[in-house]
mmCIF file with all atom_site columns, C-alpha atoms in Angstrom:
data_model
loop_
_atom_site.group_PDB
_atom_site.id
_atom_site.type_symbol
_atom_site.label_atom_id
_atom_site.label_alt_id
_atom_site.label_comp_id
_atom_site.label_asym_id
_atom_site.label_entity_id
_atom_site.label_seq_id
_atom_site.pdbx_PDB_ins_code
_atom_site.Cartn_x
_atom_site.Cartn_y
_atom_site.Cartn_z
_atom_site.occupancy
_atom_site.B_iso_or_equiv
_atom_site.pdbx_formal_charge
_atom_site.auth_seq_id
_atom_site.auth_comp_id
_atom_site.auth_asym_id
_atom_site.auth_atom_id
_atom_site.pdbx_PDB_model_num
ATOM 1   C CA . MET A 1 1   ? 97.754  11.123  -28.711 1.00 45.00 ? 971  MET A CA 1
ATOM 2   C CA . LYS A 1 2   ? 101.472 11.057  -29.431 1.00 47.00 ? 972  LYS A CA 1
ATOM 3   C CA . GLU A 1 3   ? 102.676 14.090  -31.410 1.00 50.00 ? 973  GLU A CA 1
ATOM 4   C CA . LYS A 1 4   ? 105.333 13.827  -34.060 1.00 49.00 ? 974  LYS A CA 1
ATOM 5   C CA . LYS A 1 5   ? 107.986 16.499  -33.639 1.00 52.00 ? 975  LYS A CA 1
ATOM 6   C CA . ASP A 1 6   ? 108.695 18.803  -36.584 1.00 61.00 ? 976  ASP A CA 1
ATOM 7   C CA . GLN A 1 7   ? 106.042 17.059  -38.685 1.00 81.00 ? 977  GLN A CA 1
ATOM 8   C CA . LEU A 1 8   ? 102.501 17.980  -39.506 1.00 83.00 ? 978  LEU A CA 1
ATOM 9   C CA . LYS A 1 9   ? 99.811  15.827  -37.967 1.00 87.00 ? 979  LYS A CA 1
ATOM 10  C CA . LYS A 1 10  ? 98.213  13.507  -40.501 1.00 89.00 ? 980  LYS A CA 1
ATOM 11  C CA . ALA A 1 11  ? 94.488  14.000  -40.914 1.00 89.00 ? 981  ALA A CA 1
ATOM 12  C CA . ALA A 1 12  ? 92.305  11.533  -42.762 1.00 91.00 ? 982  ALA A CA 1
ATOM 13  C CA . VAL A 1 13  ? 89.707  13.836  -44.307 1.00 91.00 ? 983  VAL A CA 1
ATOM 14  C CA . ILE A 1 14  ? 86.814  11.595  -45.276 1.00 93.00 ? 984  ILE A CA 1
ATOM 15  C CA . ASP A 1 15  ? 84.061  12.254  -47.794 1.00 91.00 ? 985  ASP A CA 1
ATOM 16  C CA . GLY A 1 16  ? 81.637  10.006  -45.937 1.00 95.00 ? 986  GLY A CA 1
ATOM 17  C CA . ASP A 1 17  ? 78.811  9.932   -48.471 1.00 89.00 ? 987  ASP A CA 1
ATOM 18  C CA . PHE A 1 18  ? 80.004  6.666   -49.996 1.00 92.00 ? 988  PHE A CA 1
ATOM 19  C CA . ILE A 1 19  ? 80.413  4.763   -46.711 1.00 95.00 ? 989  ILE A CA 1
ATOM 20  C CA . PRO A 1 20  ? 76.742  3.830   -46.055 1.00 95.00 ? 990  PRO A CA 1
ATOM 21  C CA . PHE A 1 21  ? 76.430  2.483   -49.612 1.00 91.00 ? 991  PHE A CA 1
ATOM 22  C CA . TYR A 1 22  ? 79.700  0.591   -49.326 1.00 91.00 ? 992  TYR A CA 1
ATOM 23  C CA . VAL A 1 23  ? 79.006  -1.063  -45.971 1.00 94.00 ? 993  VAL A CA 1
ATOM 24  C CA . CYS A 1 24  ? 75.310  -1.815  -46.605 1.00 92.00 ? 994  CYS A CA 1
ATOM 25  C CA . ASN A 1 25  ? 75.655  -3.135  -50.153 1.00 88.00 ? 995  ASN A CA 1
ATOM 26  C CA . ASN A 1 26  ? 74.594  -6.731  -50.498 1.00 81.00 ? 996  ASN A CA 1
ATOM 27  C CA . LYS A 1 27  ? 76.437  -8.571  -53.227 1.00 78.00 ? 997  LYS A CA 1
ATOM 28  C CA . LYS A 1 28  ? 74.303  -10.689 -55.465 1.00 77.00 ? 998  LYS A CA 1
ATOM 29  C CA . GLY A 1 29  ? 73.967  -14.196 -54.110 1.00 74.00 ? 999  GLY A CA 1
ATOM 30  C CA . ASN A 1 30  ? 75.119  -13.263 -50.585 1.00 78.00 ? 1000 ASN A CA 1
ATOM 31  C CA . GLU A 1 31  ? 72.927  -13.189 -47.516 1.00 81.00 ? 1001 GLU A CA 1
ATOM 32  C CA . VAL A 1 32  ? 71.348  -9.794  -46.763 1.00 82.00 ? 1002 VAL A CA 1
ATOM 33  C CA . LYS A 1 33  ? 73.245  -7.938  -44.032 1.00 90.00 ? 1003 LYS A CA 1
ATOM 34  C CA . SER A 1 34  ? 71.616  -6.969  -40.757 1.00 94.00 ? 1004 SER A CA 1
ATOM 35  C CA . LEU A 1 35  ? 71.880  -3.485  -39.266 1.00 96.00 ? 1005 LEU A CA 1
ATOM 36  C CA . THR A 1 36  ? 74.325  -4.833  -36.673 1.00 96.00 ? 1006 THR A CA 1
ATOM 37  C CA . GLU A 1 37  ? 76.563  -6.227  -39.433 1.00 95.00 ? 1007 GLU A CA 1
ATOM 38  C CA . CYS A 1 38  ? 76.452  -2.935  -41.360 1.00 96.00 ? 1008 CYS A CA 1
ATOM 39  C CA . LEU A 1 39  ? 77.428  -0.944  -38.247 1.00 97.00 ? 1009 LEU A CA 1
ATOM 40  C CA . TYR A 1 40  ? 80.256  -3.372  -37.465 1.00 97.00 ? 1010 TYR A CA 1
ATOM 41  C CA . ILE A 1 41  ? 81.565  -3.133  -41.039 1.00 96.00 ? 1011 ILE A CA 1
ATOM 42  C CA . CYS A 1 42  ? 81.325  0.668   -40.812 1.00 97.00 ? 1012 CYS A CA 1
ATOM 43  C CA . ASP A 1 43  ? 83.370  0.838   -37.596 1.00 97.00 ? 1013 ASP A CA 1
ATOM 44  C CA . ASP A 1 44  ? 85.908  -1.614  -38.969 1.00 96.00 ? 1014 ASP A CA 1
ATOM 45  C CA . PHE A 1 45  ? 86.147  0.354   -42.219 1.00 95.00 ? 1015 PHE A CA 1
ATOM 46  C CA . ILE A 1 46  ? 86.850  3.640   -40.387 1.00 96.00 ? 1016 ILE A CA 1
ATOM 47  C CA . GLY A 1 47  ? 89.480  1.883   -38.253 1.00 95.00 ? 1017 GLY A CA 1
ATOM 48  C CA . ASN A 1 48  ? 91.143  0.365   -41.319 1.00 94.00 ? 1018 ASN A CA 1
ATOM 49  C CA . ILE A 1 49  ? 91.314  3.756   -43.045 1.00 93.00 ? 1019 ILE A CA 1
ATOM 50  C CA . ASN A 1 50  ? 93.112  5.291   -40.081 1.00 92.00 ? 1020 ASN A CA 1
ATOM 51  C CA . LYS A 1 51  ? 95.418  2.328   -39.640 1.00 94.00 ? 1021 LYS A CA 1
ATOM 52  C CA . SER A 1 52  ? 96.269  2.157   -43.356 1.00 93.00 ? 1022 SER A CA 1
ATOM 53  C CA . ILE A 1 53  ? 97.317  5.783   -43.620 1.00 92.00 ? 1023 ILE A CA 1
ATOM 54  C CA . ASN A 1 54  ? 98.613  6.076   -40.048 1.00 93.00 ? 1024 ASN A CA 1
ATOM 55  C CA . SER A 1 55  ? 96.509  9.160   -39.368 1.00 91.00 ? 1025 SER A CA 1
ATOM 56  C CA . ASP A 1 56  ? 96.686  11.109  -36.120 1.00 91.00 ? 1026 ASP A CA 1
ATOM 57  C CA . VAL A 1 57  ? 93.107  12.299  -36.474 1.00 89.00 ? 1027 VAL A CA 1
ATOM 58  C CA . TYR A 1 58  ? 90.203  11.811  -38.817 1.00 92.00 ? 1028 TYR A CA 1
ATOM 59  C CA . LEU A 1 59  ? 87.407  14.116  -39.847 1.00 91.00 ? 1029 LEU A CA 1
ATOM 60  C CA . GLY A 1 60  ? 84.360  12.935  -41.687 1.00 95.00 ? 1030 GLY A CA 1
ATOM 61  C CA . PHE A 1 61  ? 81.892  14.946  -43.704 1.00 94.00 ? 1031 PHE A CA 1
ATOM 62  C CA . LEU A 1 62  ? 78.454  14.087  -45.046 1.00 94.00 ? 1032 LEU A CA 1
ATOM 63  C CA . THR A 1 63  ? 75.997  15.741  -47.403 1.00 87.00 ? 1033 THR A CA 1
ATOM 64  C CA . LYS A 1 64  ? 72.645  16.594  -45.883 1.00 88.00 ? 1034 LYS A CA 1
ATOM 65  C CA . GLY A 1 65  ? 69.956  18.131  -48.042 1.00 75.00 ? 1035 GLY A CA 1
ATOM 66  C CA . LYS A 1 66  ? 70.477  19.959  -51.291 1.00 71.00 ? 1036 LYS A CA 1
ATOM 67  C CA . CYS A 1 67  ? 73.565  22.023  -51.944 1.00 62.00 ? 1037 CYS A CA 1
ATOM 68  C CA . PHE A 1 68  ? 73.885  25.529  -53.346 1.00 60.00 ? 1038 PHE A CA 1
ATOM 69  C CA . ARG A 1 69  ? 74.452  24.139  -56.853 1.00 63.00 ? 1039 ARG A CA 1
ATOM 70  C CA . TYR A 1 70  ? 70.720  23.350  -57.162 1.00 54.00 ? 1040 TYR A CA 1
ATOM 71  C CA . ASP A 1 71  ? 70.000  27.102  -56.780 1.00 59.00 ? 1041 ASP A CA 1
ATOM 72  C CA . ILE A 1 72  ? 72.350  27.849  -59.667 1.00 64.00 ? 1042 ILE A CA 1
ATOM 73  C CA . ASN A 1 73  ? 71.297  24.912  -61.851 1.00 60.00 ? 1043 ASN A CA 1
ATOM 74  C CA . PRO A 1 74  ? 68.001  23.187  -60.962 1.00 63.00 ? 1044 PRO A CA 1
ATOM 75  C CA . THR A 1 75  ? 68.964  20.216  -63.175 1.00 61.00 ? 1045 THR A CA 1
ATOM 76  C CA . TYR A 1 76  ? 72.145  19.529  -61.172 1.00 53.00 ? 1046 TYR A CA 1
ATOM 77  C CA . LYS A 1 77  ? 72.454  15.721  -60.839 1.00 60.00 ? 1047 LYS A CA 1
ATOM 78  C CA . ALA A 1 78  ? 69.099  15.311  -62.607 1.00 52.00 ? 1048 ALA A CA 1
ATOM 79  C CA . ASN A 1 79  ? 70.398  12.250  -64.484 1.00 64.00 ? 1049 ASN A CA 1
ATOM 80  C CA . ARG A 1 80  ? 71.097  10.337  -61.254 1.00 60.00 ? 1050 ARG A CA 1
ATOM 81  C CA . LYS A 1 81  ? 68.845  7.433   -60.349 1.00 65.00 ? 1051 LYS A CA 1
ATOM 82  C CA . TYR A 1 82  ? 68.228  6.908   -56.665 1.00 62.00 ? 1052 TYR A CA 1
ATOM 83  C CA . ASP A 1 83  ? 66.545  3.540   -56.812 1.00 67.00 ? 1053 ASP A CA 1
ATOM 84  C CA . ASN A 1 84  ? 68.042  0.407   -55.334 1.00 75.00 ? 1054 ASN A CA 1
ATOM 85  C CA . ILE A 1 85  ? 69.425  2.149   -52.229 1.00 80.00 ? 1055 ILE A CA 1
ATOM 86  C CA . PRO A 1 86  ? 70.680  -0.499  -49.785 1.00 86.00 ? 1056 PRO A CA 1
ATOM 87  C CA . GLU A 1 87  ? 68.747  -1.037  -46.573 1.00 90.00 ? 1057 GLU A CA 1
ATOM 88  C CA . PHE A 1 88  ? 70.152  0.651   -43.438 1.00 94.00 ? 1058 PHE A CA 1
ATOM 89  C CA . THR A 1 89  ? 71.995  3.481   -45.248 1.00 93.00 ? 1059 THR A CA 1
ATOM 90  C CA . SER A 1 90  ? 70.122  6.071   -43.139 1.00 93.00 ? 1060 SER A CA 1
ATOM 91  C CA . GLU A 1 91  ? 71.019  4.265   -39.930 1.00 97.00 ? 1061 GLU A CA 1
ATOM 92  C CA . VAL A 1 92  ? 74.686  4.068   -40.929 1.00 97.00 ? 1062 VAL A CA 1
ATOM 93  C CA . ARG A 1 93  ? 74.686  7.818   -41.701 1.00 95.00 ? 1063 ARG A CA 1
ATOM 94  C CA . GLU A 1 94  ? 73.284  8.487   -38.224 1.00 97.00 ? 1064 GLU A CA 1
ATOM 95  C CA . HIS A 1 95  ? 75.913  6.156   -36.759 1.00 98.00 ? 1065 HIS A CA 1
ATOM 96  C CA . LEU A 1 96  ? 78.669  8.065   -38.569 1.00 97.00 ? 1066 LEU A CA 1
ATOM 97  C CA . MET A 1 97  ? 77.400  11.310  -37.024 1.00 97.00 ? 1067 MET A CA 1
ATOM 98  C CA . ASN A 1 98  ? 76.698  9.974   -33.518 1.00 97.00 ? 1068 ASN A CA 1
ATOM 99  C CA . VAL A 1 99  ? 79.639  7.602   -33.031 1.00 97.00 ? 1069 VAL A CA 1
ATOM 100 C CA . HIS A 1 100 ? 82.349  8.894   -35.369 1.00 97.00 ? 1070 HIS A CA 1
ATOM 101 C CA . ASN A 1 101 ? 81.444  12.599  -35.151 1.00 97.00 ? 1071 ASN A CA 1
ATOM 102 C CA . PHE A 1 102 ? 81.011  13.034  -38.885 1.00 97.00 ? 1072 PHE A CA 1
ATOM 103 C CA . THR A 1 103 ? 79.457  16.395  -39.608 1.00 94.00 ? 1073 THR A CA 1
ATOM 104 C CA . TYR A 1 104 ? 77.709  18.318  -42.365 1.00 93.00 ? 1074 TYR A CA 1
ATOM 105 C CA . GLN A 1 105 ? 77.028  21.904  -43.363 1.00 88.00 ? 1075 GLN A CA 1
ATOM 106 C CA . GLU A 1 106 ? 73.632  22.781  -44.802 1.00 87.00 ? 1076 GLU A CA 1
ATOM 107 C CA . GLY A 1 107 ? 73.979  23.846  -48.433 1.00 85.00 ? 1077 GLY A CA 1
ATOM 108 C CA . TYR A 1 108 ? 77.269  22.037  -49.063 1.00 86.00 ? 1078 TYR A CA 1
ATOM 109 C CA . GLU A 1 109 ? 78.181  18.576  -50.262 1.00 84.00 ? 1079 GLU A CA 1
ATOM 110 C CA . ALA A 1 110 ? 80.659  16.442  -48.344 1.00 86.00 ? 1080 ALA A CA 1
ATOM 111 C CA . ASP A 1 111 ? 83.289  16.814  -51.070 1.00 85.00 ? 1081 ASP A CA 1
ATOM 112 C CA . ASP A 1 112 ? 83.051  20.638  -50.774 1.00 84.00 ? 1082 ASP A CA 1
ATOM 113 C CA . LEU A 1 113 ? 83.729  20.349  -47.041 1.00 87.00 ? 1083 LEU A CA 1
ATOM 114 C CA . VAL A 1 114 ? 86.685  18.016  -47.608 1.00 88.00 ? 1084 VAL A CA 1
ATOM 115 C CA . VAL A 1 115 ? 88.248  20.494  -50.021 1.00 83.00 ? 1085 VAL A CA 1
ATOM 116 C CA . SER A 1 116 ? 87.534  23.393  -47.661 1.00 83.00 ? 1086 SER A CA 1
ATOM 117 C CA . PHE A 1 117 ? 89.259  21.632  -44.762 1.00 82.00 ? 1087 PHE A CA 1
ATOM 118 C CA . LYS A 1 118 ? 92.257  20.790  -46.909 1.00 75.00 ? 1088 LYS A CA 1
ATOM 119 C CA . HIS A 1 119 ? 92.694  24.444  -47.905 1.00 74.00 ? 1089 HIS A CA 1
ATOM 120 C CA . GLN A 1 120 ? 91.963  26.040  -44.517 1.00 77.00 ? 1090 GLN A CA 1
ATOM 121 C CA . PHE A 1 121 ? 93.897  23.876  -42.085 1.00 75.00 ? 1091 PHE A CA 1
ATOM 122 C CA . LYS A 1 122 ? 97.501  24.001  -43.232 1.00 79.00 ? 1092 LYS A CA 1
ATOM 123 C CA . ASP A 1 123 ? 98.810  22.650  -39.914 1.00 82.00 ? 1093 ASP A CA 1
ATOM 124 C CA . TYR A 1 124 ? 97.629  19.189  -40.982 1.00 84.00 ? 1094 TYR A CA 1
ATOM 125 C CA . GLU A 1 125 ? 98.880  16.917  -43.711 1.00 87.00 ? 1095 GLU A CA 1
ATOM 126 C CA . SER A 1 126 ? 95.493  16.092  -45.213 1.00 86.00 ? 1096 SER A CA 1
ATOM 127 C CA . ILE A 1 127 ? 94.984  12.716  -46.809 1.00 89.00 ? 1097 ILE A CA 1
ATOM 128 C CA . ILE A 1 128 ? 91.717  12.785  -48.718 1.00 88.00 ? 1098 ILE A CA 1
ATOM 129 C CA . VAL A 1 129 ? 89.627  9.637   -48.421 1.00 90.00 ? 1099 VAL A CA 1
ATOM 130 C CA . SER A 1 130 ? 87.074  9.336   -51.207 1.00 87.00 ? 1100 SER A CA 1
ATOM 131 C CA . PRO A 1 131 ? 86.307  7.406   -54.369 1.00 87.00 ? 1101 PRO A CA 1
ATOM 132 C CA . ASP A 1 132 ? 84.720  10.564  -55.867 1.00 79.00 ? 1102 ASP A CA 1
ATOM 133 C CA . LYS A 1 133 ? 86.283  11.209  -59.279 1.00 78.00 ? 1103 LYS A CA 1
ATOM 134 C CA . ASP A 1 134 ? 86.046  14.997  -58.819 1.00 74.00 ? 1104 ASP A CA 1
ATOM 135 C CA . ILE A 1 135 ? 88.018  14.884  -55.583 1.00 75.00 ? 1105 ILE A CA 1
ATOM 136 C CA . LEU A 1 136 ? 90.581  12.473  -57.005 1.00 74.00 ? 1106 LEU A CA 1
ATOM 137 C CA . SER A 1 137 ? 91.649  15.185  -59.436 1.00 72.00 ? 1107 SER A CA 1
ATOM 138 C CA . LEU A 1 138 ? 92.726  17.461  -56.554 1.00 71.00 ? 1108 LEU A CA 1
ATOM 139 C CA . GLU A 1 139 ? 96.370  17.973  -55.837 1.00 72.00 ? 1109 GLU A CA 1
ATOM 140 C CA . GLY A 1 140 ? 97.582  16.162  -52.740 1.00 71.00 ? 1110 GLY A CA 1
ATOM 141 C CA . LYS A 1 141 ? 97.546  12.745  -51.126 1.00 77.00 ? 1111 LYS A CA 1
ATOM 142 C CA . HIS A 1 142 ? 94.559  10.462  -51.604 1.00 74.00 ? 1112 HIS A CA 1
ATOM 143 C CA . PHE A 1 143 ? 93.382  7.184   -50.165 1.00 81.00 ? 1113 PHE A CA 1
ATOM 144 C CA . ASN A 1 144 ? 90.796  5.381   -52.283 1.00 74.00 ? 1114 ASN A CA 1
#
């Protein structure tokens, strides 16, 4: 990897929770995607993110299990409906972890981990990649 002198390395810090839904979504009237197509779209999507923002590295985070907020407020996200989940989202999540080294931390949501990275690793210029409206309100550079 080529280092830029006197500049911080650019890090694409990705809230990966949206990616499986994005790549596996089947638009009305279109043919249903296969797992192979979803994985290809996923890899292409990650590549396009890095190319678009010219990042030196990328880090991806996922949510796994319930976060600490459920301990504080058992009705956290109670109004969310989890029906109509696209096929192959679980497989794409596994692919993100196994191929793209996305990670998770029990008890935390992906957006918490993105924010934590941004605040802890000052030797990187963090570009936050997420459509999450809560993250978009953070100070800094965003790619949506």
